[in-house]
Amino acid sequence: MSVSEAFLGISIPYLSTAASSDLPDSPTVKWDERLLSSLILNHIQEKNIDLVITFDEGGVSGHSNHISLYHAVRSLHSSGKLPEGCAVLVLESVSIFRKYISVLDLPLSWLCGQDVLFISSGRQYRQAKEAMLHHQSQLLWFRHIYLFFSRYMIINSLHFLQDKKAEKNS
């Protein structure tokens, strides 16, 4: 468990780490969908997970690892491999302008359709910021800008993943 996970109070039973050279932490590397789907499904089944939260097809910032996670979960969902009653929420990617206007994005987020709109309290924002400061491997220069200006530190809009057929009909 990393210091940031401990700081956030994430319980050890819900964590699993997939340390593999096949899954490098890189914004430019696309992960193998089958391998990722298998790892995710095993975790869901072992931990009796009933809600998965992942990125959307934009990966928030076009991060290839994030996009790979979306495709792996979408594949599990579309093929009916997720356990009955297991729902999937995807985090909405927004334009770079909206991404960096912080709390000023709230009216637009409120007006745009979403299934879940999560707004962090001041305490939750400070806790997330502190956790990121403990996660040194991810704390590159641009992440300091992210900590202060990104809407994702305060506002997160999510949609339930739908079947492709249902999306076309709605």
Short mmCIF file of C-alpha atoms in Angstrom, two decimals:
data_model
loop_
_atom_site.label_atom_id
_atom_site.label_comp_id
_atom_site.label_asym_id
_atom_site.label_seq_id
_atom_site.Cartn_x
_atom_site.Cartn_y
_atom_site.Cartn_z
CA MET A 1 0.00 0.00 0.00
CA SER A 2 1.35 3.43 -0.90
CA VAL A 3 1.40 6.34 1.50
CA SER A 4 -1.30 8.11 -0.54
CA GLU A 5 -3.66 5.10 -0.31
CA ALA A 6 -3.11 4.90 3.45
CA PHE A 7 -3.65 8.65 3.75
CA LEU A 8 -6.97 8.36 1.90
CA GLY A 9 -8.03 5.49 4.16
CA ILE A 10 -8.42 2.95 1.37
CA SER A 11 -8.88 -0.46 2.92
CA ILE A 12 -6.29 -3.12 2.05
CA PRO A 13 -8.90 -5.80 1.18
CA TYR A 14 -10.07 -3.68 -1.77
CA LEU A 15 -6.59 -3.15 -3.22
CA SER A 16 -4.70 -5.25 -5.69
CA THR A 17 -1.59 -4.31 -7.57
CA ALA A 18 -0.73 -5.66 -10.98
CA ALA A 19 3.02 -5.12 -11.19
CA SER A 20 3.84 -6.29 -14.69
CA SER A 21 6.21 -5.17 -17.39
CA ASP A 22 3.21 -5.68 -19.71
CA LEU A 23 1.42 -2.81 -17.92
CA PRO A 24 3.92 0.06 -17.73
CA ASP A 25 2.76 3.35 -16.20
CA SER A 26 3.02 5.48 -19.33
CA PRO A 27 0.70 7.99 -20.99
CA THR A 28 1.73 6.65 -24.41
CA VAL A 29 1.54 2.86 -23.93
CA LYS A 30 -1.67 1.04 -24.79
CA TRP A 31 -2.20 -1.91 -22.46
CA ASP A 32 -3.31 -5.33 -23.70
CA GLU A 33 -7.11 -5.40 -23.43
CA ARG A 34 -7.38 -9.15 -22.81
CA LEU A 35 -4.79 -9.15 -20.03
CA LEU A 36 -6.36 -6.11 -18.41
CA SER A 37 -9.90 -7.52 -18.71
CA SER A 38 -8.78 -10.73 -17.07
CA LEU A 39 -7.10 -8.91 -14.17
CA ILE A 40 -10.09 -6.62 -13.65
CA LEU A 41 -12.64 -9.44 -13.81
CA ASN A 42 -10.66 -11.54 -11.33
CA HIS A 43 -10.53 -8.61 -8.92
CA ILE A 44 -14.27 -7.93 -9.29
CA GLN A 45 -15.11 -11.58 -8.65
CA GLU A 46 -12.65 -12.05 -5.75
CA LYS A 47 -13.80 -8.91 -3.95
CA ASN A 48 -17.50 -9.21 -4.84
CA ILE A 49 -17.48 -5.74 -6.39
CA ASP A 50 -20.85 -4.32 -7.44
CA LEU A 51 -19.69 -0.93 -8.79
CA VAL A 52 -16.72 -0.21 -11.04
CA ILE A 53 -15.63 3.36 -11.66
CA THR A 54 -13.32 3.94 -14.61
CA PHE A 55 -12.36 6.50 -17.22
CA ASP A 56 -14.34 7.16 -20.39
CA GLU A 57 -12.98 6.64 -23.90
CA GLY A 58 -11.14 9.98 -23.66
CA GLY A 59 -9.15 8.87 -20.63
CA VAL A 60 -9.62 12.37 -19.08
CA SER A 61 -6.38 13.62 -20.66
CA GLY A 62 -5.89 11.17 -23.53
CA HIS A 63 -3.71 8.98 -21.27
CA SER A 64 -3.31 5.64 -23.07
CA ASN A 65 -3.37 3.61 -19.83
CA HIS A 66 -6.67 5.26 -18.83
CA ILE A 67 -8.17 4.62 -22.26
CA SER A 68 -7.04 0.99 -22.06
CA LEU A 69 -8.86 0.61 -18.74
CA TYR A 70 -12.05 1.96 -20.31
CA HIS A 71 -11.84 -0.47 -23.25
CA ALA A 72 -11.15 -3.44 -20.96
CA VAL A 73 -14.14 -2.64 -18.72
CA ARG A 74 -16.34 -1.84 -21.74
CA SER A 75 -15.42 -5.23 -23.22
CA LEU A 76 -16.35 -7.03 -19.98
CA HIS A 77 -19.62 -5.08 -19.81
CA SER A 78 -20.59 -5.56 -23.47
CA SER A 79 -19.81 -9.27 -23.44
CA GLY A 80 -21.91 -9.84 -20.31
CA LYS A 81 -18.93 -11.11 -18.31
CA LEU A 82 -19.46 -8.79 -15.35
CA PRO A 83 -21.33 -10.39 -12.44
CA GLU A 84 -25.06 -9.74 -12.29
CA GLY A 85 -25.74 -6.47 -10.50
CA CYS A 86 -22.27 -5.03 -11.19
CA ALA A 87 -22.68 -1.51 -12.56
CA VAL A 88 -20.04 0.61 -14.28
CA LEU A 89 -19.64 4.37 -13.96
CA VAL A 90 -17.33 6.22 -16.35
CA LEU A 91 -15.67 9.53 -15.54
CA GLU A 92 -16.48 12.17 -18.12
CA SER A 93 -13.59 13.71 -20.04
CA VAL A 94 -14.04 17.43 -20.61
CA SER A 95 -12.26 19.98 -22.79
CA ILE A 96 -8.94 21.36 -21.59
CA PHE A 97 -10.64 24.71 -20.94
CA ARG A 98 -13.20 23.12 -18.61
CA LYS A 99 -10.57 20.87 -17.08
CA TYR A 100 -8.58 23.83 -15.73
CA ILE A 101 -11.25 26.27 -14.57
CA SER A 102 -11.67 24.41 -11.28
CA VAL A 103 -14.83 25.26 -9.35
CA LEU A 104 -15.92 27.70 -12.08
CA ASP A 105 -16.95 24.62 -14.08
CA LEU A 106 -19.67 23.81 -11.54
CA PRO A 107 -22.57 25.63 -13.29
CA LEU A 108 -21.76 23.98 -16.62
CA SER A 109 -21.33 20.58 -14.97
CA TRP A 110 -24.65 21.06 -13.20
CA LEU A 111 -26.43 21.89 -16.48
CA CYS A 112 -24.87 19.09 -18.53
CA GLY A 113 -26.53 15.72 -18.24
CA GLN A 114 -24.85 13.13 -16.05
CA ASP A 115 -25.93 10.25 -13.86
CA VAL A 116 -23.70 11.20 -10.94
CA LEU A 117 -22.17 14.58 -10.10
CA PHE A 118 -19.65 14.36 -7.29
CA ILE A 119 -18.55 17.60 -5.68
CA SER A 120 -15.76 17.41 -3.12
CA SER A 121 -16.05 19.26 0.15
CA GLY A 122 -13.20 21.50 1.24
CA ARG A 123 -11.95 18.72 3.52
CA GLN A 124 -12.09 16.15 0.70
CA TYR A 125 -10.21 18.51 -1.63
CA ARG A 126 -7.47 19.06 0.96
CA GLN A 127 -7.26 15.31 1.62
CA ALA A 128 -6.93 14.51 -2.11
CA LYS A 129 -4.30 17.22 -2.52
CA GLU A 130 -2.34 15.90 0.46
CA ALA A 131 -2.55 12.33 -0.88
CA MET A 132 -1.15 13.45 -4.24
CA LEU A 133 1.70 15.22 -2.46
CA HIS A 134 2.54 11.87 -0.83
CA HIS A 135 2.54 10.12 -4.23
CA GLN A 136 5.99 11.33 -5.29
CA SER A 137 6.28 9.17 -8.42
CA GLN A 138 3.28 11.00 -9.92
CA LEU A 139 4.17 14.50 -8.70
CA LEU A 140 5.70 16.00 -11.84
CA TRP A 141 5.83 19.78 -12.34
CA PHE A 142 2.50 19.95 -14.22
CA ARG A 143 0.70 18.06 -11.47
CA HIS A 144 1.17 21.09 -9.20
CA ILE A 145 -0.92 23.07 -11.72
CA TYR A 146 -3.43 20.21 -11.74
CA LEU A 147 -3.72 20.27 -7.93
CA PHE A 148 -4.75 23.91 -7.90
CA PHE A 149 -6.74 24.36 -11.11
CA SER A 150 -8.21 21.04 -12.25
CA ARG A 151 -11.93 20.61 -11.90
CA TYR A 152 -11.29 16.89 -11.25
CA MET A 153 -9.92 17.79 -7.82
CA ILE A 154 -13.39 19.16 -6.97
CA ILE A 155 -15.95 18.18 -9.63
CA ASN A 156 -16.41 14.74 -11.19
CA SER A 157 -19.28 13.95 -13.53
CA LEU A 158 -19.97 10.30 -14.29
CA HIS A 159 -22.29 8.29 -16.51
CA PHE A 160 -23.46 4.71 -16.17
CA LEU A 161 -22.01 2.57 -18.92
CA GLN A 162 -24.77 1.47 -21.27
CA ASP A 163 -24.90 -1.27 -23.87
CA LYS A 164 -24.05 0.03 -27.35
CA LYS A 165 -27.61 -0.81 -28.48
CA ALA A 166 -29.16 1.13 -25.59
CA GLU A 167 -26.90 4.13 -26.29
CA LYS A 168 -28.02 4.26 -29.93
CA ASN A 169 -31.70 4.12 -28.92
CA SER A 170 -31.46 6.91 -26.31
#
